C-alpha positions as a Python dict, from the first residue, in 0.01 Angstrom:
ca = {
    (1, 'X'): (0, 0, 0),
    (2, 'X'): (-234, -248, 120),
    (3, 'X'): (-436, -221, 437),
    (4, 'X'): (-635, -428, 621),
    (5, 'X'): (-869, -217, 900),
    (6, 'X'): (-1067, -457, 1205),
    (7, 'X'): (-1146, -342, 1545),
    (8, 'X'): (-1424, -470, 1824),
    (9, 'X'): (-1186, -796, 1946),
    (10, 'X'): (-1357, -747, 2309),
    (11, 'X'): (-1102, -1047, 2382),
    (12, 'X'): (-1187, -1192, 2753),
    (13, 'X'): (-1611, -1179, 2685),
    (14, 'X'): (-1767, -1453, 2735),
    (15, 'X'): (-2173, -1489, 2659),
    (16, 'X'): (-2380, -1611, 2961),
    (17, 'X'): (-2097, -1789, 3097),
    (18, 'X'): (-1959, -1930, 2809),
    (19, 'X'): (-1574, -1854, 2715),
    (20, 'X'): (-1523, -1706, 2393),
    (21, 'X'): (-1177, -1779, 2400),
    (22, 'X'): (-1147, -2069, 2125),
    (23, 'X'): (-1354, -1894, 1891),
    (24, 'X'): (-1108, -1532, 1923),
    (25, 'X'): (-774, -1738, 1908),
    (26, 'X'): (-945, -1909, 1604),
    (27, 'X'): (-947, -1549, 1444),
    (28, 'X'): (-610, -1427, 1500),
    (29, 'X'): (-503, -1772, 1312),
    (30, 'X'): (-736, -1690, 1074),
    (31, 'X'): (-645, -1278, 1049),
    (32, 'X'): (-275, -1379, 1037),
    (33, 'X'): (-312, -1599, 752),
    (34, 'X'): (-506, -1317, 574),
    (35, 'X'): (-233, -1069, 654),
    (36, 'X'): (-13, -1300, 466),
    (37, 'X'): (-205, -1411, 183),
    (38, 'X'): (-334, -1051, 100),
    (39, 'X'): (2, -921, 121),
    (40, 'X'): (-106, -669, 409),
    (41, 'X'): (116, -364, 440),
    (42, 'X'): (-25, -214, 702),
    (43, 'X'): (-292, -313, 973),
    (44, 'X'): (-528, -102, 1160),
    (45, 'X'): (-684, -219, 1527),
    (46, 'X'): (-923, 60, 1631),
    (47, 'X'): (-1004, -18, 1965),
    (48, 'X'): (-1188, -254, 2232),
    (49, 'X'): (-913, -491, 2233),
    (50, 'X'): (-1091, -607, 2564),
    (51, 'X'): (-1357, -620, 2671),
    (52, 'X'): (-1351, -486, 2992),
    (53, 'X'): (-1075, -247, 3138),
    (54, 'X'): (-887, -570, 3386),
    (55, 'X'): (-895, -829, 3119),
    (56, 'X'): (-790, -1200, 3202),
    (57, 'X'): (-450, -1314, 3201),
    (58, 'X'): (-571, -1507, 2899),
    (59, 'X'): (-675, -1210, 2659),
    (60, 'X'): (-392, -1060, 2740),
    (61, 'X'): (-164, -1320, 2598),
    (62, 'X'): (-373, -1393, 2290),
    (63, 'X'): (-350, -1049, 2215),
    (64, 'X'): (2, -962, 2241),
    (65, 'X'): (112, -1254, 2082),
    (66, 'X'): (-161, -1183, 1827),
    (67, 'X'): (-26, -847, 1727),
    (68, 'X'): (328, -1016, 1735),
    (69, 'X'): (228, -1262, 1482),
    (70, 'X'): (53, -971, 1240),
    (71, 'X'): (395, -771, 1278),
    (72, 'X'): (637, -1095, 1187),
    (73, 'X'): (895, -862, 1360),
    (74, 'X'): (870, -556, 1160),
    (75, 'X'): (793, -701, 824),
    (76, 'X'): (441, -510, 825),
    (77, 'X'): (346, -240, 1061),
    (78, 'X'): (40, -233, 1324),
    (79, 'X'): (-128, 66, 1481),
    (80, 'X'): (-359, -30, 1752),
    (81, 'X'): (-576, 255, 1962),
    (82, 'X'): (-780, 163, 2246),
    (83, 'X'): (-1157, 190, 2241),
    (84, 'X'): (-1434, 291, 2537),
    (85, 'X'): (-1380, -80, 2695),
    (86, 'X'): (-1001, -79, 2713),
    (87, 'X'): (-773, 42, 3004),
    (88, 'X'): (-583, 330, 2812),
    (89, 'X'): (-309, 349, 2989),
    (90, 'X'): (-289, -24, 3066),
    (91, 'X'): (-324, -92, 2702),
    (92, 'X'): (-29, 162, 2606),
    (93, 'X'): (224, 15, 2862),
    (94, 'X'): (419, -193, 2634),
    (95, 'X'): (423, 61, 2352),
    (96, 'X'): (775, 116, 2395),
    (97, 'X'): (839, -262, 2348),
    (98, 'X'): (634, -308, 2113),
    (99, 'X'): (755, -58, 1841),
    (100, 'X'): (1091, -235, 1798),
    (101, 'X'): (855, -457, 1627),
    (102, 'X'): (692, -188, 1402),
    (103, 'X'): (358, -176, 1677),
    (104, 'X'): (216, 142, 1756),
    (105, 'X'): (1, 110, 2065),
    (106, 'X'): (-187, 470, 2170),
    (107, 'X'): (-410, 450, 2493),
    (108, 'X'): (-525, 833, 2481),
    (109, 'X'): (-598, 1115, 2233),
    (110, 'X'): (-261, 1280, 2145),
    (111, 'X'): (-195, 1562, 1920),
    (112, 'X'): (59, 1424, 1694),
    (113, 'X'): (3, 1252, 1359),
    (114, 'X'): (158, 929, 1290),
    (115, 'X'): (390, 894, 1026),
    (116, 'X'): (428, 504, 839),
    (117, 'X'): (687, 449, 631),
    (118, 'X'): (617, 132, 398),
    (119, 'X'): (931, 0, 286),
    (120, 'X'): (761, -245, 6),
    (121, 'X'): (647, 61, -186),
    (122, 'X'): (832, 356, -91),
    (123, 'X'): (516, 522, 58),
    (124, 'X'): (375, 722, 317),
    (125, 'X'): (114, 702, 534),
    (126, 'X'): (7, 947, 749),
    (127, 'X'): (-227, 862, 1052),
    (128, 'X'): (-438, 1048, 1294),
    (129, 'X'): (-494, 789, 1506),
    (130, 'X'): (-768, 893, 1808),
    (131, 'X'): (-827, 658, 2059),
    (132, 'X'): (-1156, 649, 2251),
    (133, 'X'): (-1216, 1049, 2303),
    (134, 'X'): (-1377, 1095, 2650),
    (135, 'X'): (-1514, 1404, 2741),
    (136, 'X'): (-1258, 1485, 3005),
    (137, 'X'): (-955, 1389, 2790),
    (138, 'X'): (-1079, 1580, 2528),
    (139, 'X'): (-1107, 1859, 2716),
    (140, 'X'): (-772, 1816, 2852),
    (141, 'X'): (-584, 1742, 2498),
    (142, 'X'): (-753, 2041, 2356),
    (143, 'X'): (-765, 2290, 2716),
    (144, 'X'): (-339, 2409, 2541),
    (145, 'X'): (-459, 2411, 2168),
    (146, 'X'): (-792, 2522, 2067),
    (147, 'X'): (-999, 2860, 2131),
    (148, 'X'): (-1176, 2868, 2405),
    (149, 'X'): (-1479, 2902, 2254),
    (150, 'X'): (-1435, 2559, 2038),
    (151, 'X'): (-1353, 2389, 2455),
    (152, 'X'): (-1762, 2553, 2496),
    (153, 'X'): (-1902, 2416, 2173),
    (154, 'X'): (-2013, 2067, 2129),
    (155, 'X'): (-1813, 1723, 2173),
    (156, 'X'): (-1838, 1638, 1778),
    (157, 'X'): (-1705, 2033, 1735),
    (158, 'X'): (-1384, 1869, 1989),
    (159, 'X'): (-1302, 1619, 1813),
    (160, 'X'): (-1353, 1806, 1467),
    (161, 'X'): (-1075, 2075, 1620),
    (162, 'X'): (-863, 1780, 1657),
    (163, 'X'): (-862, 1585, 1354),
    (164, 'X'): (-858, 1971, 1157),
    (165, 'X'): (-500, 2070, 1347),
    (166, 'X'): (-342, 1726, 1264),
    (167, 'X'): (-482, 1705, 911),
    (168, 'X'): (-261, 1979, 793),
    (169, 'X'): (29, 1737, 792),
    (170, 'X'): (-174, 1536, 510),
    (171, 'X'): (14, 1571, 199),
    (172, 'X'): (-32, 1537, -165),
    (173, 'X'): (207, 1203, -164),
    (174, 'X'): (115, 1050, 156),
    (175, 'X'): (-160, 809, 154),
    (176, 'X'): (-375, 985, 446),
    (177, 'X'): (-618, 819, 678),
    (178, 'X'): (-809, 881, 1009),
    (179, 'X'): (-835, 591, 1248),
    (180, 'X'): (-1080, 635, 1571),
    (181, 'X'): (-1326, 459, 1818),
    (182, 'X'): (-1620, 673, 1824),
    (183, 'X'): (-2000, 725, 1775),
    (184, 'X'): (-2073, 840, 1415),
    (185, 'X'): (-2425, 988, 1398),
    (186, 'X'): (-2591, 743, 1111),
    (187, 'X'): (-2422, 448, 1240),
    (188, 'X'): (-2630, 145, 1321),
    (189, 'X'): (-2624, -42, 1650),
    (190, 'X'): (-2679, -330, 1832),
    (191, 'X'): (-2757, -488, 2205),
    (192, 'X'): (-2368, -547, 2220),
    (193, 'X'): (-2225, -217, 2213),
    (194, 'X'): (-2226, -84, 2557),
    (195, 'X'): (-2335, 273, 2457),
    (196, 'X'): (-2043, 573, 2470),
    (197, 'X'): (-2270, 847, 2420),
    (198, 'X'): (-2541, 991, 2634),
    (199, 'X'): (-2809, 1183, 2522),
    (200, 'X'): (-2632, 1256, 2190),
    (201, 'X'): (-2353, 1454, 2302),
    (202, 'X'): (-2121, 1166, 2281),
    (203, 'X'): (-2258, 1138, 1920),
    (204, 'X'): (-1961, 1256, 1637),
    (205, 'X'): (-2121, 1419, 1318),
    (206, 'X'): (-1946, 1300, 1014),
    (207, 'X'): (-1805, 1662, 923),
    (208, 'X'): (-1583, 1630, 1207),
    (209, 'X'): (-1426, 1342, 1014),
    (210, 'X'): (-1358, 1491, 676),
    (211, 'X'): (-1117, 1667, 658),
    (212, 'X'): (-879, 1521, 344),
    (213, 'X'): (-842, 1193, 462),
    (214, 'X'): (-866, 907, 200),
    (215, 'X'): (-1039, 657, 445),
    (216, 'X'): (-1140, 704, 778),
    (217, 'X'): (-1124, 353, 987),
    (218, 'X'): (-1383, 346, 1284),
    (219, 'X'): (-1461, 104, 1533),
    (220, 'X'): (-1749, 46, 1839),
    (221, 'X'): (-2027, -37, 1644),
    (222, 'X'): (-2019, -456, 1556),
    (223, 'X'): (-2216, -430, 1232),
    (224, 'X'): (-1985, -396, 957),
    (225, 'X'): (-2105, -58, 765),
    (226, 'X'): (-2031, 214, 556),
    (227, 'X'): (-2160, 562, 737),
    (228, 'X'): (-2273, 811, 431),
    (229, 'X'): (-2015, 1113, 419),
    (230, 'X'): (-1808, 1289, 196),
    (231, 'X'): (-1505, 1071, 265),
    (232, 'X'): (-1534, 720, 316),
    (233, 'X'): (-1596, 621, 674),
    (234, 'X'): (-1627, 253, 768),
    (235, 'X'): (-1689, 55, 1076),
    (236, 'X'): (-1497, -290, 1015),
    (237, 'X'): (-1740, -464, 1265),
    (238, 'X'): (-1652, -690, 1571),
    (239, 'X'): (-1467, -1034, 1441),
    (240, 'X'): (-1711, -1242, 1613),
    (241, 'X'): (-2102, -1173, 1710),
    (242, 'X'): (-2144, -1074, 2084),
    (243, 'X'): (-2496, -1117, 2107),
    (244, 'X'): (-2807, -1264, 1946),
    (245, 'X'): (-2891, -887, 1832),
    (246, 'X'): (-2588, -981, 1568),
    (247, 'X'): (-2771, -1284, 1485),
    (248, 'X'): (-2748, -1341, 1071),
    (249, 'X'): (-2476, -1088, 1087),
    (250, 'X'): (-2170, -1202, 817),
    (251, 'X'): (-1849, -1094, 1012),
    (252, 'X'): (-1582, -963, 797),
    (253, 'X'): (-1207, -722, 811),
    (254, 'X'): (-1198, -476, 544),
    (255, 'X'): (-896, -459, 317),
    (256, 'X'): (-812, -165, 33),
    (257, 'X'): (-531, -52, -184),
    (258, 'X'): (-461, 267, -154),
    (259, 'X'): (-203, 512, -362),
    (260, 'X'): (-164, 900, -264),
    (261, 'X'): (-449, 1037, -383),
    (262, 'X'): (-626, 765, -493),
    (263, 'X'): (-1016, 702, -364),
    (264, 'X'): (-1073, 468, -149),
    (265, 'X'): (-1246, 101, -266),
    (266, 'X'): (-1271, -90, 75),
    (267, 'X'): (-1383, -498, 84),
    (268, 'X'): (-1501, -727, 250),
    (269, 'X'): (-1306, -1037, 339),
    (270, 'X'): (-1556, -1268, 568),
    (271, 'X'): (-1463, -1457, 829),
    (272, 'X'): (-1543, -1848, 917),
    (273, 'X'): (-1364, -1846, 1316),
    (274, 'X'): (-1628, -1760, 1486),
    (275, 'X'): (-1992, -1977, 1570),
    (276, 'X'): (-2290, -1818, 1457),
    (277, 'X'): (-2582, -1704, 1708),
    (278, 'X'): (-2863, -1816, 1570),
    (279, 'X'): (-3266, -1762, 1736),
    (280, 'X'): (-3551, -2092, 1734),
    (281, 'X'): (-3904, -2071, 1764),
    (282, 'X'): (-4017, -2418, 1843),
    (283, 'X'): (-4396, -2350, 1780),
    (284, 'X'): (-4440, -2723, 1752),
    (285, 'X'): (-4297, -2796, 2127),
    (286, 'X'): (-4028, -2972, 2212),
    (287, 'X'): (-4030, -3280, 1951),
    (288, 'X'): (-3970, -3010, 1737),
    (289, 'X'): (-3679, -2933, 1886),
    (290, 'X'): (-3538, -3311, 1886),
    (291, 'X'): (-3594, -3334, 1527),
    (292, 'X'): (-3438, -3020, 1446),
    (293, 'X'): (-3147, -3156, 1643),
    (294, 'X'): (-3115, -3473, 1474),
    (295, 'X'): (-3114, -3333, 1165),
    (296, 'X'): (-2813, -3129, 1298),
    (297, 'X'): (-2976, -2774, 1224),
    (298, 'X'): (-2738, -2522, 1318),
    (299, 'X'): (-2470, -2781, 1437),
    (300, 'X'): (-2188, -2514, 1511),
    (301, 'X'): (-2431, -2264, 1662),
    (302, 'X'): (-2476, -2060, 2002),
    (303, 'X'): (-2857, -2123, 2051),
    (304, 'X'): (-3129, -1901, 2216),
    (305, 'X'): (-3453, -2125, 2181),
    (306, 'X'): (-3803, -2024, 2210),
    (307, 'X'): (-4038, -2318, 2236),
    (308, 'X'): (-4397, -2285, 2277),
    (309, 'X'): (-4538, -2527, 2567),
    (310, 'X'): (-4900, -2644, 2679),
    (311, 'X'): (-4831, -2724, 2982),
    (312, 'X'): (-4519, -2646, 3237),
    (313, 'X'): (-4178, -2738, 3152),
    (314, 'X'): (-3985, -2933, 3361),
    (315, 'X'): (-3642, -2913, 3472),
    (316, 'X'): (-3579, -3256, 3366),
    (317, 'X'): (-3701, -3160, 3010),
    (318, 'X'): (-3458, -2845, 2995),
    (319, 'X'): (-3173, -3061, 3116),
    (320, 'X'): (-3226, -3314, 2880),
    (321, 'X'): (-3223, -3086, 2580),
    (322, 'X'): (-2871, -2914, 2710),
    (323, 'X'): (-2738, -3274, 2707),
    (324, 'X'): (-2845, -3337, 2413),
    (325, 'X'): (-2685, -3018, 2225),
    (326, 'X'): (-2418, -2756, 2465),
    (327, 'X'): (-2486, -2504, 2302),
    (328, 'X'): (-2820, -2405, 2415),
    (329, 'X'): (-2756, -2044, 2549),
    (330, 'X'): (-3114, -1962, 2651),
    (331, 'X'): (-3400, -2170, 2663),
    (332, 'X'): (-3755, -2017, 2713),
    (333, 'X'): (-4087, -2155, 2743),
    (334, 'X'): (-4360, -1992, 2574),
    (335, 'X'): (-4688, -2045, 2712),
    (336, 'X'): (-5094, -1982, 2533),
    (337, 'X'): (-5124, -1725, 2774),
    (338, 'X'): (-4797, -1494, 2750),
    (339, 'X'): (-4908, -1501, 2367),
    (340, 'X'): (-5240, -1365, 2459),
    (341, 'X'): (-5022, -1129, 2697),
    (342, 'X'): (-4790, -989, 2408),
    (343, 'X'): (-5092, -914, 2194),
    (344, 'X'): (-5293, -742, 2448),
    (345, 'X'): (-4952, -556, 2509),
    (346, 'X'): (-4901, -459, 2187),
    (347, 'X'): (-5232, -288, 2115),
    (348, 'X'): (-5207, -85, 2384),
    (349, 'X'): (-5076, 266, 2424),
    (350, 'X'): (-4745, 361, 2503),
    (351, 'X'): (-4643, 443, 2785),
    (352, 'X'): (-4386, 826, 2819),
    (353, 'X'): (-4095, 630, 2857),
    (354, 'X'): (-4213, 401, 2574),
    (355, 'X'): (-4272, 718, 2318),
    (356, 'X'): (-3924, 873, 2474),
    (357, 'X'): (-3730, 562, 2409),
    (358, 'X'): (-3887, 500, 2028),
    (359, 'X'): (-3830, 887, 1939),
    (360, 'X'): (-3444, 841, 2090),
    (361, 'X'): (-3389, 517, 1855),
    (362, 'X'): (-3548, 745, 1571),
    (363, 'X'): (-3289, 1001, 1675),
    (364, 'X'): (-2945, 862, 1697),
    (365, 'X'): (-2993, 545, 1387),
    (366, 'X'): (-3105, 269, 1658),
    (367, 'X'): (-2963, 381, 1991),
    (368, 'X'): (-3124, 273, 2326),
    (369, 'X'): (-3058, 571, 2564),
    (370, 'X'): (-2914, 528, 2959),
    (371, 'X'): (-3134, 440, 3264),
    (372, 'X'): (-3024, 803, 3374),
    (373, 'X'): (-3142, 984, 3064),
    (374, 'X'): (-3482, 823, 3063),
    (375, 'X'): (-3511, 912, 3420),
    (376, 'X'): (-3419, 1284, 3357),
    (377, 'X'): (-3653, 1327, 3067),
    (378, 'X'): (-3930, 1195, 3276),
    (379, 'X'): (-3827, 1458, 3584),
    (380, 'X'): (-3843, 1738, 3318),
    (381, 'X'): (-4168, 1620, 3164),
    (382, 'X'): (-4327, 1627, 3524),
    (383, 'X'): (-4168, 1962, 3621),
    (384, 'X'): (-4392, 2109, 3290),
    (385, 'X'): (-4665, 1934, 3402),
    (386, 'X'): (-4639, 2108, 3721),
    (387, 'X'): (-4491, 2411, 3608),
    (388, 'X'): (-4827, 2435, 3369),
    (389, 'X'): (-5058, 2355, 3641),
    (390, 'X'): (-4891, 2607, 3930),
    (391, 'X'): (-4747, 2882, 3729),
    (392, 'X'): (-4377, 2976, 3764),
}
């Protein structure tokens, strides 16, 4: 059968004001025609449909009809799960609707396995399918079904217990796969994922994921990647780039062909729907911007420009250059002194927060941890400090 794995829509987001909208109806044109030109069997959607958990009236339609269009009434089937920034239950509603069409739609973690019949080849799939595991659901799903001492243990050990008890209905001649929206530790972020883990215990190790399935199909992180495992575990990416931390990132759905018992080969097919975000650095001032313009640098492009200024920039001079190209998301004037400001910066020492924060990047492949976590660390460091000083 042939599959075709992409996740990360995060229909309804706009960036600094500006819709999104024609760019992410542009894709689903663009993923339906791959559907059909690949010959797709079977597509996976794993998670963040939306963006946020009340999407507009707009996403809401693109995306239904979207999924409609990939499912051509039945003649391939979709299994969608919903990811950290979708409304579970909201997201699930039309399940029941939408699997007279050959849609699966699951909003929370559930202990069955999915079974996928594929007429075209007389196989089987076989799908654990794990939406967005919070803490409290997982704890909720697993409160009837695992030892009690596995509900004390860590979150990866959770979902580990749950992916174990429905991988024993993987078979020999069932092409088996793992689809989830989750935190893999080794996975590499950027600005655009709102984080789902705090402190690392939100953070899945990848031997909760193996356990016999031929390809596991992850999404929250927007870089497409391969996470090193013993079974092949792959983030398909976000269909667009969400913020200028993606910039130079080629966005892509992954497609393989995959037998019962055959290894998984996953590839890229890139995308062309979306406009780039690209970054300037007009050292040369503002002429240098003009000429880059006319000679229609990075025509399609969402634009943050950095141009370095001698003396103040106007407002006239900032409106002039949105007129003269709309897709100017940020524009920043650099000045002799700030320069002066970043070196002196730079050479000096860091700061507790600043060695807490670098050490937590170090820690969980790129991560930037919560307000609320810095804040603790720097309570506990003080309480030692005092502790030391006073005695218990």
């Amino acid at each position: 059968m042939r599959i075709l794995h992409t996740g990360d829509w995060h229909f309804g987001r706009s960036l600094e004001g500006r819709s999104r909208l024609e760019e992410q109806t542009a894709f689903v044109d663009e993923l339906v025609r791959i559907v059909q030109d690949e010959a797709i069997d079977l597509v996976l959607i794993a998670g963040d449909i939306y963006d946020s958990v009340n999407p507009p009236a707009a996403a809401e339609q693109l995306f239904y009809e979207g999924i409609a269009r990939l499912a051509e009434g039945g003649k391939r089937h979709v299994a969608i799960i919903s990811g950290n920034h979708d409304h579970p239950d909201r997201l699930a509603a039309a399940g029941p609707l939408a699997a007279k069409q050959g849609i699966t739609i699951i909003g929370l973690p559930i202990p069955e396995i999915q079974s996928i019949g594929i007429a075209k080849t007389g196989e089987m799939a076989r799908l654990i399918a794990l939406p967005y595991p919070s803490e409290s659901r997982l704890k909720e799903l697993l409160s009837d079904i695992a030892e009690e001492e596995v509900l004390r243990s860590k979150y990866s050990e959770r979902v580990g217990a749950l992916i174990r008890k429905q991988a024993q209905f993987f078979q020999t001649d069932t092409v088996n796969l793992i689809m989830s929206h989750l935190y893999v530790l080794g996975g590499h972020e950027t600005e655009s994922e709102r984080p789902i883990q705090v402190g690392g215990a939100y953070t899945v190790d990848t031997n909760a994921l193996t356990a016999g399935a031929q390809y596991v199909a992850l999404g929250h992180l927007h870089r497409p990647q391969n996470v090193k495992a013993a079974s092949p575990i792959r983030y398909c990416g976000s269909p667009l780039a969400y913020s200028f931390s993606e910039a130079g990132q080629a966005k892509s759905v992954t497609i393989l062909d995959l037998a019962p018992g055959q290894a998984a080969e996953p590839k890229e097919i890139y995308l062309t729907s979306g406009r780039p975000l690209v970054s300037w650095k007009a050292k040369d001032g503002i002429g240098q911007v003009h000429q880059w313009l006319e000679e229609g640098r990075d025509a399609s492009a969402w634009i943050d420009l950095e141009i370095t200024m001698t003396s103040a920039m106007s407002i006239e001079q900032i409106q002039t250059l949105r007129k003269a190209y709309e897709g100017f998301i940020h524009i920043r004037p650099i000045y002799p002194e700030m320069e002066t400001a970043r070196a002196a910066v730079a050479k000096a020492d860091l700061t507790m927060e600043e060695h807490f924060t670098r050490f937590y990047a170090r820690q969980t492949g790129g991560a930037q941890p919560e307000p609320e976590l810095v804040r603790l660390f720097l309570e506990l460091v003080q309480e030692k400090d005092l502790t030391d000083s006073f005695g218990d």
